[in-house]
Coordinates of N, CA and C in Angstrom, one line a residue:
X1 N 68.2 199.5 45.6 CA 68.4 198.1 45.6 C 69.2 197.6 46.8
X2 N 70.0 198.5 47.2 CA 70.7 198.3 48.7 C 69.8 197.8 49.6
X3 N 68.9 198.5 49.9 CA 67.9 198.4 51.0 C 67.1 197.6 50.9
X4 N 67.1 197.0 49.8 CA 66.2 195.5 49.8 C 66.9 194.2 49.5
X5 N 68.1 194.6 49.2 CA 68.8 193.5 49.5 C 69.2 193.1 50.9
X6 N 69.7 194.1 51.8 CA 69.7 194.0 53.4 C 68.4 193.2 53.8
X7 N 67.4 193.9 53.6 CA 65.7 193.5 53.8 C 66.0 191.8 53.4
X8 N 66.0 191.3 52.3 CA 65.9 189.9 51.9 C 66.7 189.3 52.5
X9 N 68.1 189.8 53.0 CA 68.7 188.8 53.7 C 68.5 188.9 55.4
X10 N 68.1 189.6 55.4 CA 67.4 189.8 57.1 C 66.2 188.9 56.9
X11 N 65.3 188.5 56.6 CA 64.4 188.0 56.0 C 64.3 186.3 55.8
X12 N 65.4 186.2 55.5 CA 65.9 185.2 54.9 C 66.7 184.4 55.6
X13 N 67.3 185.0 56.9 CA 67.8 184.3 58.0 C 67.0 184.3 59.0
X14 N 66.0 185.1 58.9 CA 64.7 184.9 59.6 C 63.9 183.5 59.7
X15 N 64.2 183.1 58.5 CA 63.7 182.1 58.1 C 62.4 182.1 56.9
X16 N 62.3 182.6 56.1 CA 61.6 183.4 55.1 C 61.9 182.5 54.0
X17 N 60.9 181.9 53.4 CA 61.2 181.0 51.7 C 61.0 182.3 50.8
X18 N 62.1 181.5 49.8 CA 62.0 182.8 48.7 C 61.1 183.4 48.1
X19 N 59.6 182.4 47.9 CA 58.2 183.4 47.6 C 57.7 183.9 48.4
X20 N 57.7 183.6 50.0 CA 57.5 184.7 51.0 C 57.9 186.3 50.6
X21 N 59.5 186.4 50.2 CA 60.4 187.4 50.3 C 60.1 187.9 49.0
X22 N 60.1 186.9 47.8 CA 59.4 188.1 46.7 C 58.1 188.7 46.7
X23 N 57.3 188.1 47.3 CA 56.1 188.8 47.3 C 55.9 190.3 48.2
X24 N 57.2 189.8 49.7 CA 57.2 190.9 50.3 C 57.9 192.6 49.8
X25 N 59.0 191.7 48.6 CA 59.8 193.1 48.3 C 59.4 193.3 46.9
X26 N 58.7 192.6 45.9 CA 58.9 192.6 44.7 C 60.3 191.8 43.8
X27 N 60.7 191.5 44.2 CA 61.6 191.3 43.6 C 62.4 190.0 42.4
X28 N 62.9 189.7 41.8 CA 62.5 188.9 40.9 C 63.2 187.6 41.9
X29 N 62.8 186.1 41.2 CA 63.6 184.9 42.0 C 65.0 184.9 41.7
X30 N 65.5 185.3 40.0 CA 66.9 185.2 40.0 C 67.7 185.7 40.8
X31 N 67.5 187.1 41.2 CA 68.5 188.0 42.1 C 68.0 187.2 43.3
X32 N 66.9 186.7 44.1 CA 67.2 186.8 45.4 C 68.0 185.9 45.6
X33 N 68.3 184.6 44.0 CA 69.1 183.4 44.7 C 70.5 183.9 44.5
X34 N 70.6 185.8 43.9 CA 72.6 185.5 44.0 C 72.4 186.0 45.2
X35 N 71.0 187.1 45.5 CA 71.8 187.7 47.2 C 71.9 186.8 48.3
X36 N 71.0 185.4 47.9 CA 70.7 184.9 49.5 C 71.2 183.7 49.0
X37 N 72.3 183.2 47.9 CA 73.0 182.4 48.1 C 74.1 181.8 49.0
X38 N 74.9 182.7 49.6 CA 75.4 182.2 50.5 C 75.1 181.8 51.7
X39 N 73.6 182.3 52.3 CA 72.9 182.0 53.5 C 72.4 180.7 53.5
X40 N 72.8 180.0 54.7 CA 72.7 178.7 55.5 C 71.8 178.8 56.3
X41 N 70.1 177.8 56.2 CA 69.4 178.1 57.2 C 70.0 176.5 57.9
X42 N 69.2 177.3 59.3 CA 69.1 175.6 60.4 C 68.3 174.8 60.1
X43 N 67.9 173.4 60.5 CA 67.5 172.3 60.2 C 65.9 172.9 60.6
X44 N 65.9 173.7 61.8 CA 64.6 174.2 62.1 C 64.1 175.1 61.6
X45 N 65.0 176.0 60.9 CA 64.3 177.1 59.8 C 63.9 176.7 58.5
X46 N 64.0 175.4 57.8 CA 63.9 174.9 56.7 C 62.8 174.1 57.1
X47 N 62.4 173.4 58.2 CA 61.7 172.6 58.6 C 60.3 174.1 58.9
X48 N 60.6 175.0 59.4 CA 59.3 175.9 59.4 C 59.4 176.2 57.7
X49 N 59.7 176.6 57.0 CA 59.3 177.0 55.8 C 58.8 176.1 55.0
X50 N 59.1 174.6 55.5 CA 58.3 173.5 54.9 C 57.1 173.4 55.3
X51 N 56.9 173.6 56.7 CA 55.3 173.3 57.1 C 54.7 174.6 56.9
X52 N 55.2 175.5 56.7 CA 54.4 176.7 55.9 C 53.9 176.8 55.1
X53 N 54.3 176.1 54.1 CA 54.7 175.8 52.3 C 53.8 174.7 52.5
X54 N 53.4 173.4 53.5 CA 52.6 172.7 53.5 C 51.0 172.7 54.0
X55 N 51.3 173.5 55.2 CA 50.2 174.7 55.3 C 49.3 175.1 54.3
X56 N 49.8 176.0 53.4 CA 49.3 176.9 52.8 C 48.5 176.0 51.8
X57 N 49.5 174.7 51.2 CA 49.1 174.1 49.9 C 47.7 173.5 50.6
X58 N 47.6 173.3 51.7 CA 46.0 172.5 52.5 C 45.4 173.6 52.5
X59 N 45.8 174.4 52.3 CA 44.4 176.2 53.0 C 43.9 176.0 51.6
X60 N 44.9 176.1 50.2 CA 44.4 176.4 49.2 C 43.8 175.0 48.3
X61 N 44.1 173.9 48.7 CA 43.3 172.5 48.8 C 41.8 172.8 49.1
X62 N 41.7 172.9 50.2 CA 40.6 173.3 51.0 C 39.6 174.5 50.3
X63 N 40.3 175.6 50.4 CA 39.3 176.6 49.5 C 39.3 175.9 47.6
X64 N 40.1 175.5 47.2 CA 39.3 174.8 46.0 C 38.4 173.7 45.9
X65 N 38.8 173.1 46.9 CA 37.4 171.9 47.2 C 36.2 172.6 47.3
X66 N 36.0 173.3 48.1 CA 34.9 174.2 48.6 C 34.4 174.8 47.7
X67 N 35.4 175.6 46.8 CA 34.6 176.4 45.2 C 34.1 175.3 44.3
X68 N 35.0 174.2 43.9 CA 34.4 173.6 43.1 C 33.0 172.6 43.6
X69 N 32.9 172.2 45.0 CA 31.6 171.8 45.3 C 30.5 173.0 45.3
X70 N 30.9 174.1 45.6 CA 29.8 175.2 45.5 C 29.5 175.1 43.8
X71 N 30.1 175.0 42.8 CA 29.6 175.1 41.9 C 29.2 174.0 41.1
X72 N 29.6 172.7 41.9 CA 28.8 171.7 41.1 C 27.6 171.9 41.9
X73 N 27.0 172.5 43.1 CA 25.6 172.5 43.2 C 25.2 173.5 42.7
X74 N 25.6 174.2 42.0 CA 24.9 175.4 41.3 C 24.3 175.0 40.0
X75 N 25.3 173.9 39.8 CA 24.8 172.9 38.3 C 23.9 172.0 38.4
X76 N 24.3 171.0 39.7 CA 23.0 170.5 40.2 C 21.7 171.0 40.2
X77 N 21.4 171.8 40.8 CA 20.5 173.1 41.0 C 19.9 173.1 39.7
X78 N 20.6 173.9 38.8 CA 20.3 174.3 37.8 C 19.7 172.6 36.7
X79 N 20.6 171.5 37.1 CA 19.7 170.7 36.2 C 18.3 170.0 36.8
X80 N 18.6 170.1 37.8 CA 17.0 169.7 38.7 C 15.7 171.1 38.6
X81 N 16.4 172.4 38.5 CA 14.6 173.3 37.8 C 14.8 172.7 36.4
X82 N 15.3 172.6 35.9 CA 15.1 172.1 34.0 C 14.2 171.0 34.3
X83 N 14.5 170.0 34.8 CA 14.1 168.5 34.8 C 12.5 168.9 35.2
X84 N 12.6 169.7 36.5 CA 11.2 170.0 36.8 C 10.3 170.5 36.5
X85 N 11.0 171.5 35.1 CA 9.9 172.1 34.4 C 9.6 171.0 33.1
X86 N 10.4 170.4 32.8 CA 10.4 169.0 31.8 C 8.9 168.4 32.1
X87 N 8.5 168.0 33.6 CA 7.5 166.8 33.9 C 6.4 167.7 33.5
X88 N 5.5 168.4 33.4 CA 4.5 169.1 33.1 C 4.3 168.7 31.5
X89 N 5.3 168.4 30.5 CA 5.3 168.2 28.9 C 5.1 166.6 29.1
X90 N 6.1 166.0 30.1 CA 6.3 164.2 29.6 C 5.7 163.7 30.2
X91 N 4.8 164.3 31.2 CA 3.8 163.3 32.2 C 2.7 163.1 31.0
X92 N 2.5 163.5 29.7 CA 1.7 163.3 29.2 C 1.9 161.4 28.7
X93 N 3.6 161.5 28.6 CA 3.6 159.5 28.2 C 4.0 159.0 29.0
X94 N 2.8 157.7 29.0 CA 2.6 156.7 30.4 C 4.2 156.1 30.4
X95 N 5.0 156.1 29.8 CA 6.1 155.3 29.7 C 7.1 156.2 30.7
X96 N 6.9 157.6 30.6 CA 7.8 158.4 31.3 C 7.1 158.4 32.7
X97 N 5.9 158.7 33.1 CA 5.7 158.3 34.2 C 5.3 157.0 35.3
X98 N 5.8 155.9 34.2 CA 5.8 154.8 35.0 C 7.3 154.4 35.3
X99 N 8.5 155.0 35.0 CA 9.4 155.1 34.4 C 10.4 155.5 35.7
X100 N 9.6 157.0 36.2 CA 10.1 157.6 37.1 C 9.7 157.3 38.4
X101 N 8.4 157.0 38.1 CA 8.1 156.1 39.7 C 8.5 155.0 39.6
X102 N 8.9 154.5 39.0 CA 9.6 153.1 39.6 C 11.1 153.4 40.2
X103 N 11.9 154.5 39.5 CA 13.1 155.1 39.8 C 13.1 155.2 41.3
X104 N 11.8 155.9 41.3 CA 11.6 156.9 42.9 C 11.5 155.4 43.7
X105 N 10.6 154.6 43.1 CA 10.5 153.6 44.3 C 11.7 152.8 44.6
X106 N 12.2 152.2 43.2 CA 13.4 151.1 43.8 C 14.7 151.7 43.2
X107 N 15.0 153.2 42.9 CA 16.4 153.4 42.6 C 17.1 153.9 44.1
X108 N 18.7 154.8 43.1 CA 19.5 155.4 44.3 C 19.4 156.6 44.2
X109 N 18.9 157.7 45.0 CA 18.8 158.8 44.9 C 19.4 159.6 46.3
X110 N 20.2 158.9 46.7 CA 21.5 159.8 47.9 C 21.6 160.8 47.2
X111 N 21.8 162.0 47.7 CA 22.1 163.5 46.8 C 22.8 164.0 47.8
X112 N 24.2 163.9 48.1 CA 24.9 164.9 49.3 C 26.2 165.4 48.4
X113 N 27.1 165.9 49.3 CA 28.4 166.0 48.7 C 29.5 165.2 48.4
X114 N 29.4 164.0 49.5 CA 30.1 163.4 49.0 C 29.8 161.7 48.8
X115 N 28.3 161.8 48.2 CA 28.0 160.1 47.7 C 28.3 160.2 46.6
X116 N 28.6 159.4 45.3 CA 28.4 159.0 44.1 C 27.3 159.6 43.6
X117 N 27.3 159.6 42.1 CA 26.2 160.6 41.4 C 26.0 159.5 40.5
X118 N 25.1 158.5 40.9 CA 25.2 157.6 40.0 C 23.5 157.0 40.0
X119 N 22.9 156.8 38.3 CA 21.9 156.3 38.6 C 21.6 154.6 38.8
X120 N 21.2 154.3 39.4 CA 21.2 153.1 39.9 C 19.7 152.2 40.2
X121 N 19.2 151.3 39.3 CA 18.0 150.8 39.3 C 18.3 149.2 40.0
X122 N 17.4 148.9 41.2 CA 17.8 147.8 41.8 C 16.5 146.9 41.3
X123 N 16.8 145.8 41.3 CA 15.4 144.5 41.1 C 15.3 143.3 40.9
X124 N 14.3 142.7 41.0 CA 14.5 141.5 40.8 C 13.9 141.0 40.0
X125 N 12.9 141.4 39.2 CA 11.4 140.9 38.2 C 11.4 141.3 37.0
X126 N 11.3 140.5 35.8 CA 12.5 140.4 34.7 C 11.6 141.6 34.2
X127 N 10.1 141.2 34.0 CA 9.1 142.1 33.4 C 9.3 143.5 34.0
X128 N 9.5 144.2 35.1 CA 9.8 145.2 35.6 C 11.4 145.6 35.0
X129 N 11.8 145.2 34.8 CA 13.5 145.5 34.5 C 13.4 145.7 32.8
X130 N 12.7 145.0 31.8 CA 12.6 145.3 30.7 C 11.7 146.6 30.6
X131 N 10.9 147.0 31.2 CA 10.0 148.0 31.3 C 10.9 149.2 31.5
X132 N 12.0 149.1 32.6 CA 12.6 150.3 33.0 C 14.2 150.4 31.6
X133 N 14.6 149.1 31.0 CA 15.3 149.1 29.8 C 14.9 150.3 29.1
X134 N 13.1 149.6 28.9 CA 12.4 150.3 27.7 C 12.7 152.6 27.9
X135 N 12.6 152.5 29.3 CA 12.3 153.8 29.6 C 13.4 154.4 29.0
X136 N 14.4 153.7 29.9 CA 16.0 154.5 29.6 C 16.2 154.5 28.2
X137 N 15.9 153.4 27.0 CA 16.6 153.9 25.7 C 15.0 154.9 25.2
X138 N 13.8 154.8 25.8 CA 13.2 156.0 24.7 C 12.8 156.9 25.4
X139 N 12.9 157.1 26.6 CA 12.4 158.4 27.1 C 13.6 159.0 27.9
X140 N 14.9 158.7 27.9 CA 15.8 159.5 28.3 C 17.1 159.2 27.3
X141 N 16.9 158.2 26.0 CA 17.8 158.2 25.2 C 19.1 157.7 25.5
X142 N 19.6 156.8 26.9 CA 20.6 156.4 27.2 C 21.5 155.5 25.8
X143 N 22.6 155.8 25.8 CA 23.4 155.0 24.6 C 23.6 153.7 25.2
X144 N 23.5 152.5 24.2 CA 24.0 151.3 25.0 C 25.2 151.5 25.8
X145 N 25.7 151.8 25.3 CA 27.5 151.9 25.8 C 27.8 152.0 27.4
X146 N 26.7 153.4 27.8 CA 26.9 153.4 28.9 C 26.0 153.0 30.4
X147 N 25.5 151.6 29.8 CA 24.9 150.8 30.5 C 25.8 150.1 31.5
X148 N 26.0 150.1 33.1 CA 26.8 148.8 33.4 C 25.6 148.2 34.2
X149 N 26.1 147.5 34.6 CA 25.1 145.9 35.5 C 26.0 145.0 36.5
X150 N 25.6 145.0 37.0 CA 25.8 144.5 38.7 C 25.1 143.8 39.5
X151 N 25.6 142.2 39.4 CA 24.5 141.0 40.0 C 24.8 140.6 41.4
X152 N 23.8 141.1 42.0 CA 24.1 140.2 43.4 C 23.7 138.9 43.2
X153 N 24.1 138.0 43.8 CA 24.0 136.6 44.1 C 24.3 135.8 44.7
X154 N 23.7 134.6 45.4 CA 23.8 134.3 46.7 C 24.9 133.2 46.0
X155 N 25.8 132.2 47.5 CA 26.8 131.6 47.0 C 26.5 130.5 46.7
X156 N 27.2 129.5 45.8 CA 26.9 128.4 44.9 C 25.7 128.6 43.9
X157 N 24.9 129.4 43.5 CA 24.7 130.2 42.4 C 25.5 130.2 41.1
X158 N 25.0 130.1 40.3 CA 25.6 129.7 38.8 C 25.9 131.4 38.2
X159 N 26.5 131.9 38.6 CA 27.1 133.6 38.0 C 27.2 133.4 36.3
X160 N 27.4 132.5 35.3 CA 27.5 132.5 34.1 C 25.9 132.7 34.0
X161 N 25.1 131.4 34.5 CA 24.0 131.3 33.7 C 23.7 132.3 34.1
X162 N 23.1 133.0 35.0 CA 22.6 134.6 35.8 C 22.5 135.8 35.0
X163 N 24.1 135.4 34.5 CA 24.7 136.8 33.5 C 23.7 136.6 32.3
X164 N 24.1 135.3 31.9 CA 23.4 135.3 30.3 C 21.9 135.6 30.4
X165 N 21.4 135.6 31.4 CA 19.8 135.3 31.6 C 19.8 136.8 31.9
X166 N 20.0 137.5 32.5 CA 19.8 139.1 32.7 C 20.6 139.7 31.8
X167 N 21.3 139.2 30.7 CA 21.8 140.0 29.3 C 21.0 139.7 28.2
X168 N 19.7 138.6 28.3 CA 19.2 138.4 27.3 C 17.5 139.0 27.8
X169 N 17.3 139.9 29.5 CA 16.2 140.4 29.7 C 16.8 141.8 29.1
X170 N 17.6 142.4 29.3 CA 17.9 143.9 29.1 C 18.5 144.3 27.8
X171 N 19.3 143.4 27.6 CA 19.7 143.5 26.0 C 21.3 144.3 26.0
X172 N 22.0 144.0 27.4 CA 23.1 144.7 27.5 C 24.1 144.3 27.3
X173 N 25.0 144.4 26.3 CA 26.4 143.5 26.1 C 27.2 142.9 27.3
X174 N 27.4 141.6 27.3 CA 28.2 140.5 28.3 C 29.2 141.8 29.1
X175 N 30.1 142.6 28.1 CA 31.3 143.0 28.3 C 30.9 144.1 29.0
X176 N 29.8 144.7 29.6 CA 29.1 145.7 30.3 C 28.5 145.3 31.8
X177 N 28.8 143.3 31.8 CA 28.3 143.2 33.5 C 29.4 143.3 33.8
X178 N 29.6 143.7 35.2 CA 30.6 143.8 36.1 C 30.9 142.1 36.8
X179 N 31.8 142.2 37.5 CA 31.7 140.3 37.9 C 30.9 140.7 39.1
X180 N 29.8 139.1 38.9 CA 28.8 139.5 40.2 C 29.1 139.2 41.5
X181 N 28.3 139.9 42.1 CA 29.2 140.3 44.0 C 28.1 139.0 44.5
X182 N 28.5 138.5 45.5 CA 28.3 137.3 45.9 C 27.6 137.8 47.1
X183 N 26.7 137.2 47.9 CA 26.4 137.7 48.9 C 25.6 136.3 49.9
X184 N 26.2 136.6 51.5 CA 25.3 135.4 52.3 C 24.3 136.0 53.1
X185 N 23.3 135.8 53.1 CA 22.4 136.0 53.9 C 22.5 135.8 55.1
X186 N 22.4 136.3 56.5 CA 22.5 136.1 57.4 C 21.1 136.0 58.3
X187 N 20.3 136.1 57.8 CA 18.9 136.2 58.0 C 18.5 134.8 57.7
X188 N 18.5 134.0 56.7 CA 18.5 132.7 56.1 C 19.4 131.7 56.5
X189 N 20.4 132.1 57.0 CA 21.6 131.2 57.6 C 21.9 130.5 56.7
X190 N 22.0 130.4 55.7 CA 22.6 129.7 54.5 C 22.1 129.0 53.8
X191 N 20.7 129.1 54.1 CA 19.4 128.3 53.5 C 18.9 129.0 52.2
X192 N 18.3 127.8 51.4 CA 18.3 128.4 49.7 C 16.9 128.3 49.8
X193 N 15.7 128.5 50.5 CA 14.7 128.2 50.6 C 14.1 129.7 50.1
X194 N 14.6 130.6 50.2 CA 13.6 131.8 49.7 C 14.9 132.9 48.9
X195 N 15.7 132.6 48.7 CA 16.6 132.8 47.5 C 16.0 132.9 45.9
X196 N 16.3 134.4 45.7 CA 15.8 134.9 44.9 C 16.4 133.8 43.1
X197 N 16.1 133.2 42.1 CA 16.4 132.4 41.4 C 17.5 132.6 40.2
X198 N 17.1 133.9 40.2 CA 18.0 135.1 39.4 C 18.9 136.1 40.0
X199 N 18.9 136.1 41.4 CA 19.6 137.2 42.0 C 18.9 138.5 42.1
X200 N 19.8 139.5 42.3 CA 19.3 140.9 42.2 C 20.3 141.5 41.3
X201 N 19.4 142.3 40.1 CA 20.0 143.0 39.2 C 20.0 144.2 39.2
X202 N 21.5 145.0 39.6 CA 21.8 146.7 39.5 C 21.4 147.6 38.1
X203 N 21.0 148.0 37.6 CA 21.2 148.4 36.3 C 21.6 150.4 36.8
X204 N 23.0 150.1 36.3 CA 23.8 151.9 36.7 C 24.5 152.5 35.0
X205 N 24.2 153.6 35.4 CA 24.6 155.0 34.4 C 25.2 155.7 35.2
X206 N 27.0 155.6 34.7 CA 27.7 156.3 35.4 C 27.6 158.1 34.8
X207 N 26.4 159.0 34.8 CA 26.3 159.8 34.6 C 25.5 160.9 35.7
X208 N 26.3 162.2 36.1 CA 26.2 162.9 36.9 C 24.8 163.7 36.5
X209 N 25.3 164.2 35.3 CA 23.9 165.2 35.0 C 22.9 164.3 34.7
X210 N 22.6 163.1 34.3 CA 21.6 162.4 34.1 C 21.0 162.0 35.7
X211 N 21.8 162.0 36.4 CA 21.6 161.4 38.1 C 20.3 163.1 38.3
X212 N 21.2 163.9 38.3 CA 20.5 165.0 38.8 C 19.2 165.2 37.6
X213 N 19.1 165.0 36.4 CA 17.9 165.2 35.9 C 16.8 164.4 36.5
X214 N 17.2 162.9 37.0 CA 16.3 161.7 37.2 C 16.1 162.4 38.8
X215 N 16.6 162.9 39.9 CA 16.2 163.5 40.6 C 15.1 164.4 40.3
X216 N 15.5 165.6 39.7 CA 14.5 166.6 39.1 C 13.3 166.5 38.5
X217 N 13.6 165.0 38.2 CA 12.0 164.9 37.2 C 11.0 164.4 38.8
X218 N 11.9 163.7 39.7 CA 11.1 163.2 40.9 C 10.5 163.6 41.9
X219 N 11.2 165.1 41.8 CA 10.9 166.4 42.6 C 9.7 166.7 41.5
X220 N 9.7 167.2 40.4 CA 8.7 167.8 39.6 C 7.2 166.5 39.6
X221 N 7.7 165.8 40.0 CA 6.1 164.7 39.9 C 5.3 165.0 41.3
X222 N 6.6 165.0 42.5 CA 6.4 165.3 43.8 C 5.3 166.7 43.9
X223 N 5.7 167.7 42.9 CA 5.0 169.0 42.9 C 3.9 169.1 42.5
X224 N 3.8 168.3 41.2 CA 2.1 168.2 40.4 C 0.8 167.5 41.1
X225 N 1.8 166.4 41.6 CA 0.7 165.4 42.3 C 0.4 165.9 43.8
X226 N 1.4 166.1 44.6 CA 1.3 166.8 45.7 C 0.5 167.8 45.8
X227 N 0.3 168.7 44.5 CA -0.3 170.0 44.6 C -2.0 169.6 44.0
X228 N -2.5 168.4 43.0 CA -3.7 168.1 43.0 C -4.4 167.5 44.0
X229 N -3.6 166.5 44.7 CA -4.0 166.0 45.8 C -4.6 167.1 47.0
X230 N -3.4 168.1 47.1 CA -4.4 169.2 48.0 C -5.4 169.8 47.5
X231 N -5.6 169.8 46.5 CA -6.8 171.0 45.6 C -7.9 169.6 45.8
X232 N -7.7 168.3 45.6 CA -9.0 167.5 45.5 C -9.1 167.3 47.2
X233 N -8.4 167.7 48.0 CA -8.9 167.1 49.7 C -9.7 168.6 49.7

């Protein structure tokens, strides 16, 4: 115990934090604070054991970001072959594949590390927007609940009437639009001449695994069709 006590306080005037020094001697935290209680470090020895100590907490920041993005693409992954082996069963109803090509045409489908995982249907055409309603509650079973909605709309625009008129195409509770984002055309110069009447309606599911299924299924249509197309050329 002699010899590691000398050790800790050599150590320790070295400039050494106390989990440095336990790790290097074993030793428990109670005892090192009666042996190395009397020791006074300098303003510069406290100041390196801090950016050490800060250091370290970024290295291990760093490698946990890193694991846990490796393994939400492992889940990714894994929900995109499901999804893809899915479209071979549901291509059989026109509702699912009109459903997903429209996705593929006018949704969001960014897929990196660090965009949003969010499904996202943009549009403007009431009949096309009830169609893709219809999809989401019977062919992917979305709960009302977690429907939100997000109106662009140009300025001086009536944002009440808009809401009520795109809450009574989709059938989404008032308390589910978000307040609509306003937008000027700079193309138009502030002219209402081709201003869309209703705006543009977001319809988003803040759901990750659903994001990556609605990918998967887009990949899986990509493969069937892509692969008849070559067999009929």
């Amino acid at each position: 115990m002699r010899k590691e006590k000398i050790q800790a306080i050599e150590l320790r005037k070295r400039g050494r934090s106390y989990l440095e020094i336990q790790r290097k001697l074993g030793v428990s935290k109670s005892t090192l604070s009666y042996w190395l209680k009397s020791i006074v470090l300098s303003s510069a020895k406290r100041k390196g054991i801090n950016d050490r100590a800060g250091r370290k907490s970024r290295e291990a920041l760093v490698r946990r970001n890193r694991l846990q993005t490796s393994l939400a693409r492992e889940r990714a992954l894994a929900i995109h072959e499901s999804a893809q082996a899915e479209v071979r069963r549901l291509k059989k109803q026109p509702l699912f594949l009109i459903g997903v090509s429209l996705y593929w045409a006018e949704g969001y489908k960014q897929n990196n590390d660090h965009g949003w995982k969010c499904v996202d249907f943009t549009n403007s055409d009431p009949a096309m927007v009830r169609l893709m309603m219809k999809f989401f509650r019977e062919i992917c079973a979305i709960a009302s609940e977690k429907f939100r909605v997000q109106l662009m709309i140009h300025a001086g625009m009536n944002g009440k009437a808009i809401t009520k008129y795109w809450k009574q195409i989709t059938g989404i509770p008032k308390k589910q639009f978000l307040k609509p984002s306003t937008i000027i055309s700079r193309a138009s110069k502030g002219k209402r001449k081709k201003r869309l009447k209703y705006g543009t309606i977001h319809i988003r599911i803040y759901d990750v695994k659903f994001f990556h299924r609605m990918l998967g299924w887009i990949e899986g249509l990509k493969q069937i069709y892509n692969t008849e197309c070559s067999s009929v050329g």
